[in-house]
Short mmCIF file of C-alpha atoms and ligand atoms in Angstrom, two decimals:
data_model
loop_
_atom_site.label_atom_id
_atom_site.label_comp_id
_atom_site.label_asym_id
_atom_site.label_seq_id
_atom_site.Cartn_x
_atom_site.Cartn_y
_atom_site.Cartn_z
CA MET A 469 -92.28 -152.16 63.64
CA ASN A 470 -91.02 -155.32 61.99
CA ASN A 471 -90.80 -158.59 63.82
CA SER A 472 -87.06 -158.64 64.31
CA GLU A 473 -87.35 -155.31 66.06
CA SER A 474 -90.01 -156.64 68.42
CA HIS A 475 -89.38 -155.60 71.99
CA ASP A 476 -90.99 -158.58 73.68
CA LEU A 477 -88.43 -160.86 75.20
CA SER A 478 -90.12 -163.80 76.91
CA PHE A 479 -88.09 -163.49 80.11
CA GLU A 480 -89.41 -159.92 80.61
CA GLN A 481 -92.46 -161.53 82.26
CA GLU A 482 -90.36 -163.09 85.01
CA VAL A 483 -91.16 -161.70 88.44
CA VAL A 484 -88.69 -160.71 91.13
CA GLY A 485 -89.48 -162.22 94.55
CA THR A 486 -88.53 -161.03 98.02
CA ILE A 487 -84.86 -160.33 98.55
CA ASP A 488 -83.58 -161.01 102.08
CA HIS A 489 -80.13 -159.43 101.86
CA ILE A 490 -78.38 -157.07 99.46
CA ASP A 491 -74.62 -156.50 99.58
CA LEU A 492 -72.24 -154.36 97.56
CA VAL A 493 -68.71 -155.76 97.38
CA VAL A 494 -65.67 -154.25 95.65
CA VAL A 495 -62.91 -156.64 94.65
CA LYS A 496 -59.46 -155.97 93.26
CA LEU A 497 -57.76 -158.68 91.18
CA PRO A 498 -54.16 -158.03 90.04
CA PHE A 499 -53.67 -158.60 86.29
CA VAL A 500 -51.08 -161.11 85.09
CA THR A 501 -49.68 -158.26 82.95
CA PRO A 502 -50.70 -154.59 82.84
CA PHE A 503 -53.34 -153.79 80.19
CA ALA A 504 -52.70 -150.64 78.13
CA ILE A 505 -55.19 -148.96 75.80
CA SER A 506 -54.85 -145.52 74.19
CA SER A 507 -56.65 -143.84 77.10
CA ALA A 508 -55.55 -145.84 80.17
CA VAL A 509 -53.20 -148.41 81.69
CA TRP A 510 -54.62 -150.82 84.27
CA THR A 511 -52.53 -153.09 86.52
CA ALA A 512 -55.54 -154.64 88.27
CA LYS A 513 -59.23 -155.24 87.71
CA GLU A 514 -61.33 -153.47 90.29
CA ALA A 515 -64.97 -154.52 90.14
CA LEU A 516 -68.15 -153.68 92.01
CA LEU A 517 -70.29 -156.77 92.70
CA LEU A 518 -73.94 -156.85 93.72
CA ARG A 519 -74.92 -159.85 95.84
CA LEU A 520 -78.57 -160.79 96.35
CA ASP A 521 -79.69 -163.43 98.85
CA SER A 522 -83.20 -164.82 98.63
CA ASP A 523 -84.61 -168.02 100.17
CA GLY A 524 -81.18 -169.60 100.46
CA ILE A 525 -80.18 -168.67 96.90
CA THR A 526 -77.23 -166.34 96.28
CA ALA A 527 -77.12 -164.38 93.02
CA TRP A 528 -74.45 -162.06 91.64
CA GLY A 529 -74.15 -159.13 89.27
CA GLU A 530 -70.87 -157.52 88.22
CA CYS A 531 -70.58 -153.85 87.30
CA VAL A 532 -68.19 -153.26 84.38
CA ALA A 533 -67.32 -149.70 85.43
CA ASP A 534 -63.70 -149.02 86.33
CA PRO A 535 -62.61 -146.98 89.35
CA ASP A 536 -61.62 -144.26 86.84
CA PRO A 537 -63.50 -142.52 83.99
CA PHE A 538 -60.88 -143.39 81.31
CA TYR A 539 -63.05 -145.75 79.23
CA SER A 540 -66.53 -144.61 80.28
CA CYS A 541 -67.85 -141.68 82.30
CA GLU A 542 -69.34 -144.20 84.75
CA THR A 543 -67.16 -145.13 87.73
CA ILE A 544 -67.45 -147.66 90.56
CA THR A 545 -68.14 -144.93 93.14
CA GLY A 546 -70.72 -143.23 90.93
CA ASP A 547 -72.46 -146.50 90.10
CA CYS A 548 -72.59 -147.48 93.81
CA HIS A 549 -74.47 -144.25 94.39
CA ILE A 550 -76.84 -144.80 91.43
CA ILE A 551 -77.52 -148.42 92.40
CA LYS A 552 -78.20 -147.62 96.07
CA GLU A 553 -80.15 -144.40 95.74
CA PHE A 554 -81.99 -144.76 92.43
CA LEU A 555 -82.11 -148.30 91.03
CA LEU A 556 -82.60 -150.68 93.97
CA PRO A 557 -85.57 -148.65 95.31
CA LEU A 558 -87.33 -149.46 91.99
CA VAL A 559 -86.92 -153.20 92.53
CA GLU A 560 -90.01 -154.07 94.57
CA PRO A 561 -91.27 -157.60 95.26
CA GLY A 562 -93.73 -158.81 92.63
CA VAL A 563 -92.48 -156.50 89.89
CA SER A 564 -91.51 -158.08 86.55
CA LEU A 565 -88.16 -157.68 84.80
CA GLY A 566 -89.89 -155.83 81.96
CA GLU A 567 -91.42 -153.35 84.42
CA ILE A 568 -88.05 -152.83 86.08
CA ASP A 569 -86.52 -152.21 82.67
CA ARG A 570 -89.15 -149.54 81.96
CA LYS A 571 -88.76 -147.93 85.40
CA PHE A 572 -84.98 -147.84 84.96
CA ARG A 573 -85.46 -145.64 81.87
CA HIS A 574 -86.42 -142.80 84.23
CA VAL A 575 -82.79 -142.86 85.39
CA ARG A 576 -80.79 -141.36 82.53
CA GLY A 577 -77.66 -143.11 81.28
CA ASN A 578 -75.74 -145.17 83.84
CA GLY A 579 -76.11 -148.33 81.75
CA MET A 580 -73.35 -150.08 83.70
CA ALA A 581 -75.20 -149.57 86.98
CA LYS A 582 -78.47 -150.78 85.42
CA ALA A 583 -76.80 -153.87 83.96
CA THR A 584 -75.38 -154.76 87.38
CA VAL A 585 -78.85 -154.92 88.93
CA GLU A 586 -80.43 -156.64 85.91
CA ASN A 587 -77.63 -159.25 85.81
CA ALA A 588 -78.07 -160.10 89.48
CA LEU A 589 -81.86 -160.38 89.10
CA LEU A 590 -81.52 -162.64 86.03
CA ASP A 591 -79.04 -164.86 87.90
CA LEU A 592 -81.49 -165.06 90.83
CA ILE A 593 -84.50 -165.87 88.62
CA ALA A 594 -82.61 -168.51 86.63
CA LYS A 595 -81.29 -170.12 89.84
CA ARG A 596 -84.81 -170.19 91.30
CA LYS A 597 -86.06 -171.92 88.15
CA GLN A 598 -82.99 -174.20 88.30
CA ILE A 599 -82.02 -173.43 84.70
CA PRO A 600 -78.90 -171.92 83.13
CA LEU A 601 -79.00 -168.22 82.22
CA HIS A 602 -78.86 -168.88 78.46
CA LYS A 603 -81.98 -171.03 78.76
CA LEU A 604 -83.80 -168.25 80.62
CA LEU A 605 -82.83 -165.95 77.73
CA GLY A 606 -84.43 -168.49 75.40
CA TRP A 607 -81.42 -169.98 73.64
CA PRO A 608 -79.98 -173.51 73.64
CA ARG A 609 -76.54 -174.31 74.95
CA LYS A 610 -73.70 -174.19 72.43
CA LYS A 611 -70.01 -173.47 72.18
CA ILE A 612 -69.00 -169.91 71.49
CA MET A 613 -66.07 -168.46 69.57
CA SER A 614 -63.03 -167.05 71.36
CA GLY A 615 -61.06 -163.88 70.78
CA ILE A 616 -58.25 -162.01 72.49
CA SER A 617 -57.68 -158.29 73.05
CA ILE A 618 -53.97 -157.50 73.27
CA GLY A 619 -52.95 -154.26 74.97
CA ILE A 620 -50.50 -151.73 73.52
CA GLN A 621 -46.95 -153.12 73.68
CA GLU A 622 -43.56 -151.39 73.88
CA SER A 623 -42.38 -152.47 70.43
CA PRO A 624 -43.51 -154.44 67.39
CA ALA A 625 -41.19 -157.27 68.55
CA ALA A 626 -42.86 -157.41 71.98
CA LEU A 627 -46.27 -157.42 70.29
CA LEU A 628 -45.27 -160.28 67.99
CA ALA A 629 -44.37 -162.42 70.99
CA VAL A 630 -47.81 -161.89 72.54
CA VAL A 631 -49.63 -162.52 69.25
CA GLU A 632 -47.58 -165.69 68.71
CA GLU A 633 -48.76 -167.01 72.07
CA ALA A 634 -52.39 -166.18 71.27
CA VAL A 635 -52.23 -167.91 67.89
CA GLN A 636 -50.63 -170.97 69.52
CA ALA A 637 -53.42 -171.05 72.12
CA GLY A 638 -55.97 -171.26 69.28
CA TYR A 639 -57.86 -167.98 69.58
CA HIS A 640 -60.23 -167.47 66.65
CA ARG A 641 -59.44 -163.79 66.30
CA VAL A 642 -56.77 -161.38 67.49
CA LYS A 643 -57.48 -157.75 68.38
CA MET A 644 -54.61 -155.40 69.02
CA LYS A 645 -54.91 -152.02 70.67
CA ILE A 646 -53.46 -149.07 68.77
CA LYS A 647 -52.90 -145.37 69.38
CA ARG A 648 -51.28 -142.50 67.51
CA GLY A 649 -47.58 -143.33 67.06
CA LYS A 650 -48.12 -147.02 67.76
CA ASP A 651 -50.21 -148.16 64.84
CA ILE A 652 -49.14 -148.77 61.21
CA GLU A 653 -45.72 -150.23 61.97
CA PHE A 654 -47.19 -152.48 64.68
CA VAL A 655 -50.02 -153.77 62.47
CA GLN A 656 -47.62 -154.32 59.58
CA ALA A 657 -45.32 -156.43 61.76
CA VAL A 658 -48.20 -158.66 62.85
CA ARG A 659 -49.63 -158.97 59.34
CA GLU A 660 -46.28 -159.91 57.81
CA ARG A 661 -45.69 -162.60 60.42
CA PHE A 662 -49.34 -163.87 60.39
CA PRO A 663 -50.80 -163.24 56.91
CA ASP A 664 -53.95 -165.31 57.48
CA ILE A 665 -55.20 -164.72 61.03
CA LYS A 666 -58.42 -162.83 61.69
CA LEU A 667 -56.95 -159.53 62.85
CA MET A 668 -58.48 -156.23 63.97
CA VAL A 669 -57.48 -153.06 65.80
CA ASP A 670 -59.09 -150.96 68.56
CA ALA A 671 -58.08 -147.30 68.99
CA ASN A 672 -60.39 -146.44 71.91
CA GLY A 673 -61.11 -143.06 70.35
CA ASP A 674 -57.54 -141.81 69.90
CA TYR A 675 -57.86 -140.34 66.38
CA ARG A 676 -59.59 -137.36 64.81
CA LEU A 677 -61.32 -137.04 61.47
CA GLU A 678 -58.25 -135.15 60.18
CA ASP A 679 -56.34 -138.44 60.60
CA ALA A 680 -58.46 -140.13 57.88
CA GLY A 681 -55.53 -140.12 55.43
CA HIS A 682 -53.30 -141.73 58.03
CA LEU A 683 -55.92 -144.36 58.96
CA LYS A 684 -56.37 -145.16 55.28
CA GLN A 685 -52.96 -146.87 55.42
CA LEU A 686 -54.66 -149.61 57.49
CA ASP A 687 -56.74 -150.60 54.45
CA ARG A 688 -53.88 -152.67 53.04
CA PHE A 689 -53.74 -155.08 56.00
CA ASN A 690 -57.02 -156.92 55.43
CA LEU A 691 -58.31 -156.15 58.91
CA LEU A 692 -61.70 -157.45 60.05
CA MET A 693 -62.47 -154.00 61.38
CA ILE A 694 -61.20 -150.84 63.06
CA GLU A 695 -62.91 -150.37 66.42
CA GLN A 696 -63.76 -146.87 67.71
CA PRO A 697 -61.11 -144.89 65.82
CA LEU A 698 -62.71 -141.49 66.62
CA SER A 699 -64.01 -139.91 69.83
CA TYR A 700 -65.71 -142.02 72.52
CA SER A 701 -68.85 -139.91 72.14
CA ASP A 702 -68.98 -139.58 68.34
CA ILE A 703 -71.34 -141.27 65.90
CA TYR A 704 -71.58 -138.71 63.07
CA GLN A 705 -67.89 -138.25 62.26
CA HIS A 706 -67.48 -142.02 62.07
CA SER A 707 -70.00 -141.98 59.20
CA ILE A 708 -67.73 -139.60 57.26
CA LEU A 709 -64.66 -141.71 58.04
CA GLN A 710 -66.42 -144.95 57.07
CA LYS A 711 -67.05 -143.56 53.56
CA GLN A 712 -63.33 -142.91 53.15
CA LEU A 713 -62.10 -146.34 54.29
CA ALA A 714 -62.46 -149.78 52.73
CA THR A 715 -62.07 -151.45 56.14
CA ALA A 716 -65.25 -151.86 58.20
CA LEU A 717 -65.60 -149.62 61.24
CA CYS A 718 -66.96 -150.96 64.53
CA LEU A 719 -68.41 -148.80 67.30
CA ASP A 720 -67.91 -149.57 70.99
CA GLU A 721 -67.82 -146.56 73.37
CA SER A 722 -70.40 -144.44 71.54
CA ILE A 723 -73.23 -147.02 71.51
CA HIS A 724 -75.14 -146.90 74.81
CA ASP A 725 -78.54 -148.20 73.75
CA LEU A 726 -80.76 -149.27 70.85
CA ASP A 727 -81.34 -145.64 69.82
CA ASP A 728 -77.60 -145.06 69.42
CA ALA A 729 -77.40 -148.25 67.33
CA LYS A 730 -80.24 -147.00 65.11
CA THR A 731 -78.47 -143.65 64.67
CA ALA A 732 -75.22 -145.37 63.73
CA VAL A 733 -76.94 -147.66 61.23
CA ALA A 734 -78.96 -144.81 59.68
CA LEU A 735 -75.84 -142.68 59.24
CA GLY A 736 -73.67 -145.55 58.01
CA SER A 737 -71.21 -144.93 60.84
CA CYS A 738 -70.14 -148.56 61.12
CA ARG A 739 -70.72 -152.01 59.63
CA ILE A 740 -70.16 -153.81 62.93
CA ILE A 741 -71.18 -153.16 66.54
CA ASN A 742 -69.31 -154.27 69.66
CA ILE A 743 -72.03 -155.14 72.16
CA LYS A 744 -70.99 -155.03 75.79
CA GLN A 745 -74.04 -155.96 77.80
CA GLY A 746 -72.64 -153.89 80.68
CA ARG A 747 -72.21 -150.75 78.57
CA VAL A 748 -75.73 -150.89 77.06
CA GLY A 749 -77.62 -151.38 80.34
CA GLY A 750 -77.89 -155.16 80.44
CA LEU A 751 -78.89 -158.26 78.55
CA MET A 752 -82.34 -157.06 77.45
CA GLU A 753 -81.00 -154.01 75.63
CA ALA A 754 -78.07 -156.08 74.31
CA ILE A 755 -80.52 -158.53 72.75
CA ARG A 756 -82.66 -155.72 71.30
CA ILE A 757 -79.57 -154.22 69.64
CA THR A 758 -78.54 -157.65 68.36
CA ARG A 759 -81.95 -158.19 66.77
CA TYR A 760 -81.96 -154.74 65.21
CA ALA A 761 -78.45 -155.25 63.85
CA ALA A 762 -79.31 -158.67 62.38
CA ALA A 763 -82.37 -157.17 60.62
CA ASN A 764 -80.17 -154.46 59.13
CA GLY A 765 -77.15 -156.45 57.96
CA ILE A 766 -74.88 -155.33 60.77
CA ASP A 767 -72.55 -157.89 62.38
CA VAL A 768 -72.26 -157.89 66.16
CA TRP A 769 -69.90 -159.45 68.65
CA SER A 770 -69.57 -159.38 72.42
CA GLY A 771 -66.89 -157.14 73.82
CA GLY A 772 -65.43 -157.55 77.27
CA MET A 773 -64.29 -155.33 80.12
CA ASP A 774 -61.65 -157.66 81.59
CA GLU A 775 -64.41 -158.94 83.86
CA THR A 776 -64.00 -161.33 86.77
CA GLY A 777 -65.53 -164.75 86.20
CA ILE A 778 -68.99 -163.40 87.10
CA GLY A 779 -69.24 -160.88 84.26
CA ARG A 780 -67.30 -163.13 81.89
CA ALA A 781 -69.91 -165.87 82.39
CA VAL A 782 -72.72 -163.41 81.55
CA ASN A 783 -70.91 -162.42 78.32
CA ILE A 784 -70.61 -166.11 77.42
CA HIS A 785 -74.32 -166.79 77.96
CA LEU A 786 -75.18 -163.72 75.86
CA GLN A 787 -73.26 -165.12 72.91
CA THR A 788 -75.69 -168.04 72.56
CA VAL A 789 -78.13 -165.49 71.10
CA ASP A 790 -78.56 -165.57 67.30
CA GLY A 791 -76.83 -162.63 65.65
CA PHE A 792 -73.45 -162.89 67.36
CA THR A 793 -71.76 -163.51 64.03
CA LEU A 794 -68.16 -162.71 64.95
CA PRO A 795 -65.73 -163.89 67.64
CA GLY A 796 -65.82 -161.61 70.69
CA ASP A 797 -63.32 -160.49 73.34
CA THR A 798 -63.88 -163.62 75.40
CA SER A 799 -60.58 -165.10 76.51
CA GLU A 800 -59.30 -167.65 78.98
CA THR A 801 -59.28 -166.65 82.65
CA ARG A 802 -55.54 -167.34 82.96
CA ARG A 803 -54.80 -164.56 80.49
CA TYR A 804 -56.07 -162.00 82.98
CA PHE A 805 -55.68 -163.34 86.51
CA HIS A 806 -53.57 -165.79 88.51
CA GLU A 807 -56.56 -166.11 90.82
CA ASP A 808 -60.17 -165.41 89.87
CA ILE A 809 -63.08 -165.29 92.33
CA VAL A 810 -65.08 -168.06 90.59
CA SER A 811 -64.79 -171.68 89.61
CA PRO A 812 -64.46 -173.13 87.02
CA PRO A 813 -62.19 -170.85 84.97
CA VAL A 814 -62.84 -170.15 81.28
CA VAL A 815 -60.62 -172.36 79.11
CA LEU A 816 -60.28 -172.85 75.35
CA GLU A 817 -61.13 -176.26 73.93
CA HIS A 818 -58.73 -177.82 71.42
CA ASP A 819 -60.65 -176.11 68.59
CA GLY A 820 -60.50 -172.68 70.24
CA PHE A 821 -64.18 -172.71 71.26
CA ILE A 822 -65.48 -171.95 74.76
CA GLU A 823 -68.16 -174.03 76.46
CA VAL A 824 -71.20 -172.23 77.87
CA PRO A 825 -71.64 -173.08 81.59
CA GLY A 826 -74.44 -175.63 82.08
CA GLY A 827 -75.14 -175.00 85.79
CA HIS A 828 -78.00 -172.92 87.16
CA GLY A 829 -77.95 -169.15 86.63
CA ILE A 830 -74.57 -167.83 85.50
CA GLY A 831 -73.28 -171.37 86.08
CA VAL A 832 -70.08 -170.48 87.92
CA THR A 833 -69.54 -170.63 91.69
CA VAL A 834 -68.09 -167.75 93.67
CA LEU A 835 -65.29 -169.04 95.93
CA PRO A 836 -65.77 -167.55 99.43
CA ASP A 837 -62.07 -167.66 100.42
CA ARG A 838 -60.90 -166.02 97.20
CA LEU A 839 -63.63 -163.41 97.47
CA ASP A 840 -62.63 -162.56 101.06
CA LYS A 841 -58.98 -162.34 100.13
CA LEU A 842 -59.60 -160.01 97.17
CA THR A 843 -62.32 -157.82 98.73
CA ILE A 844 -61.35 -154.17 99.35
CA HIS A 845 -64.79 -152.86 100.37
CA ARG A 846 -68.03 -154.41 101.56
CA GLU A 847 -71.33 -152.88 102.53
CA ARG A 848 -74.64 -154.49 103.56
CA LEU A 849 -77.62 -152.52 102.26
CA ARG A 850 -80.40 -154.70 103.58
O1 OSB B 1034 -62.22 -151.16 74.27
O2 OSB B 1034 -62.91 -153.14 74.20
C1 OSB B 1034 -62.34 -152.25 74.82
C2 OSB B 1034 -61.03 -153.59 78.15
C3 OSB B 1034 -61.33 -152.55 78.99
C4 OSB B 1034 -61.89 -151.42 78.46
C5 OSB B 1034 -62.17 -151.33 77.09
C6 OSB B 1034 -61.89 -152.38 76.25
C7 OSB B 1034 -61.27 -153.53 76.78
C8 OSB B 1034 -60.83 -154.65 75.98
C9 OSB B 1034 -60.57 -155.98 76.67
O3 OSB B 1034 -60.59 -154.58 74.79
C10 OSB B 1034 -61.68 -156.94 76.48
C11 OSB B 1034 -61.51 -158.17 77.35
O4 OSB B 1034 -60.54 -158.89 77.15
O5 OSB B 1034 -62.36 -158.38 78.24
MG1 MG B 1035 -63.20 -151.27 72.39
#
C-alpha cells in the first residue's frame, strides 16, 4: 500500500465521551424555487438531523437522504431506523472514531445514515477541543471555490436567465441538469451566450449506453465533465462510454465507498469523482477516496445535496482537504432557502470564494426559533 493510500487519519484516534441526550429531528425547509433533476422534482428540503448533547455541548449531524428514494435508495425513514437500531448502539463511551468506523462496516451500505452519526460525533469532538472541524481533520483554514447546480428549466430561454444570474453572482463554475429531450439544445444555448464559463452537465443517470452517439454531440461544447450519464448503479458501462467521448465523465450516484472508486479508476469509468461525504459514509471515507484519487490522477470535487446550513458547513470544511481540485456544488444559502436553520448563511465573497467557518466544530449556530418553526418531527432517544 503506498503512502497516499494510507488509511490512518490522525483524528481516528479521537475518543467519544459520554452522551447525555440524543435527539432525532426532521425539518422541512421550502425551496426558493423547485429543484428539478432527471429523476425527481423537489419543492422543499426535508432533512433528518441528529442532535447530541454532552456536558453542555450541543453537536449536530445532518443526514443527506431525501424522504423519497429518487436519488438514492436510502430514505429519511429508513435511515432513522438504521441509526436508532444499528448504528447508535455501536457508539459506546470510550470508543474511538476509528473503532466506530470499523464497527459500522458490519452494517452494509447505508452510507448516509453512517455519515449522519460520524458528522455529529466529529462536531462534538471538535467543539470539546474548541477547534474548528477543518482543524480536527488536519487542514488549515482557507477559502474554497464556489459552484452552482441549476435544475432542469422549462426552456433554453428560462435556463439562460438563471445562468445569467449565477454568472453575475460570481460562481466559479456552472452545472446544469439535463435529461433526455432537454439536453443538446439547452447546452448549446448556454454555450453560445457564455463561451468562456466553466460549464458542466449532470444527467442523474437518465441515459443508456445506446445513447452514446447522442451524448457524443456534447463533445463540441467544451464541458468540464458529464456527471453520471448512465444508470445510478453502473460503473462498468461508464467505462465503455468514456472511451467513446472526448469529454471527461464524472461519477456521483454509483460511488459509495473507496472500493467503488478503485473499481471506477481501474476500469477507466471516469476521470473525475463527485465526492459527497454523506453518500460515501462520512468524512473519513471521503478523505480516503480523495487521497486515492489524487494518487491516481483523478480530480475530485465536493457535491451537495441541497443541505441545510449544518450539512453545507460540513461540505465546506471537507473542501480544505488537499485533492479538491475543482469547484464543487457549494452555493450561497439564499439560492436555496428564504430561511435556513443556522447562522451565519453561506455567502460568496467578491471573488466568488467562500470562507470556511472559523468557530468551533462545524462553526455555524443552529437558531432555536427557526428550528422549532421548521421542525415536522422530533423524537428523544436518550
Ligand atoms: O446529482 O448532484 C446531484 C441535489 C440533490 C440530489 C442530487 C444532486 C443534487 C445537486 C445539487 O446537484 C447540489 C447542491 O446544490 O447542493
Ligand atoms: Mg450528481
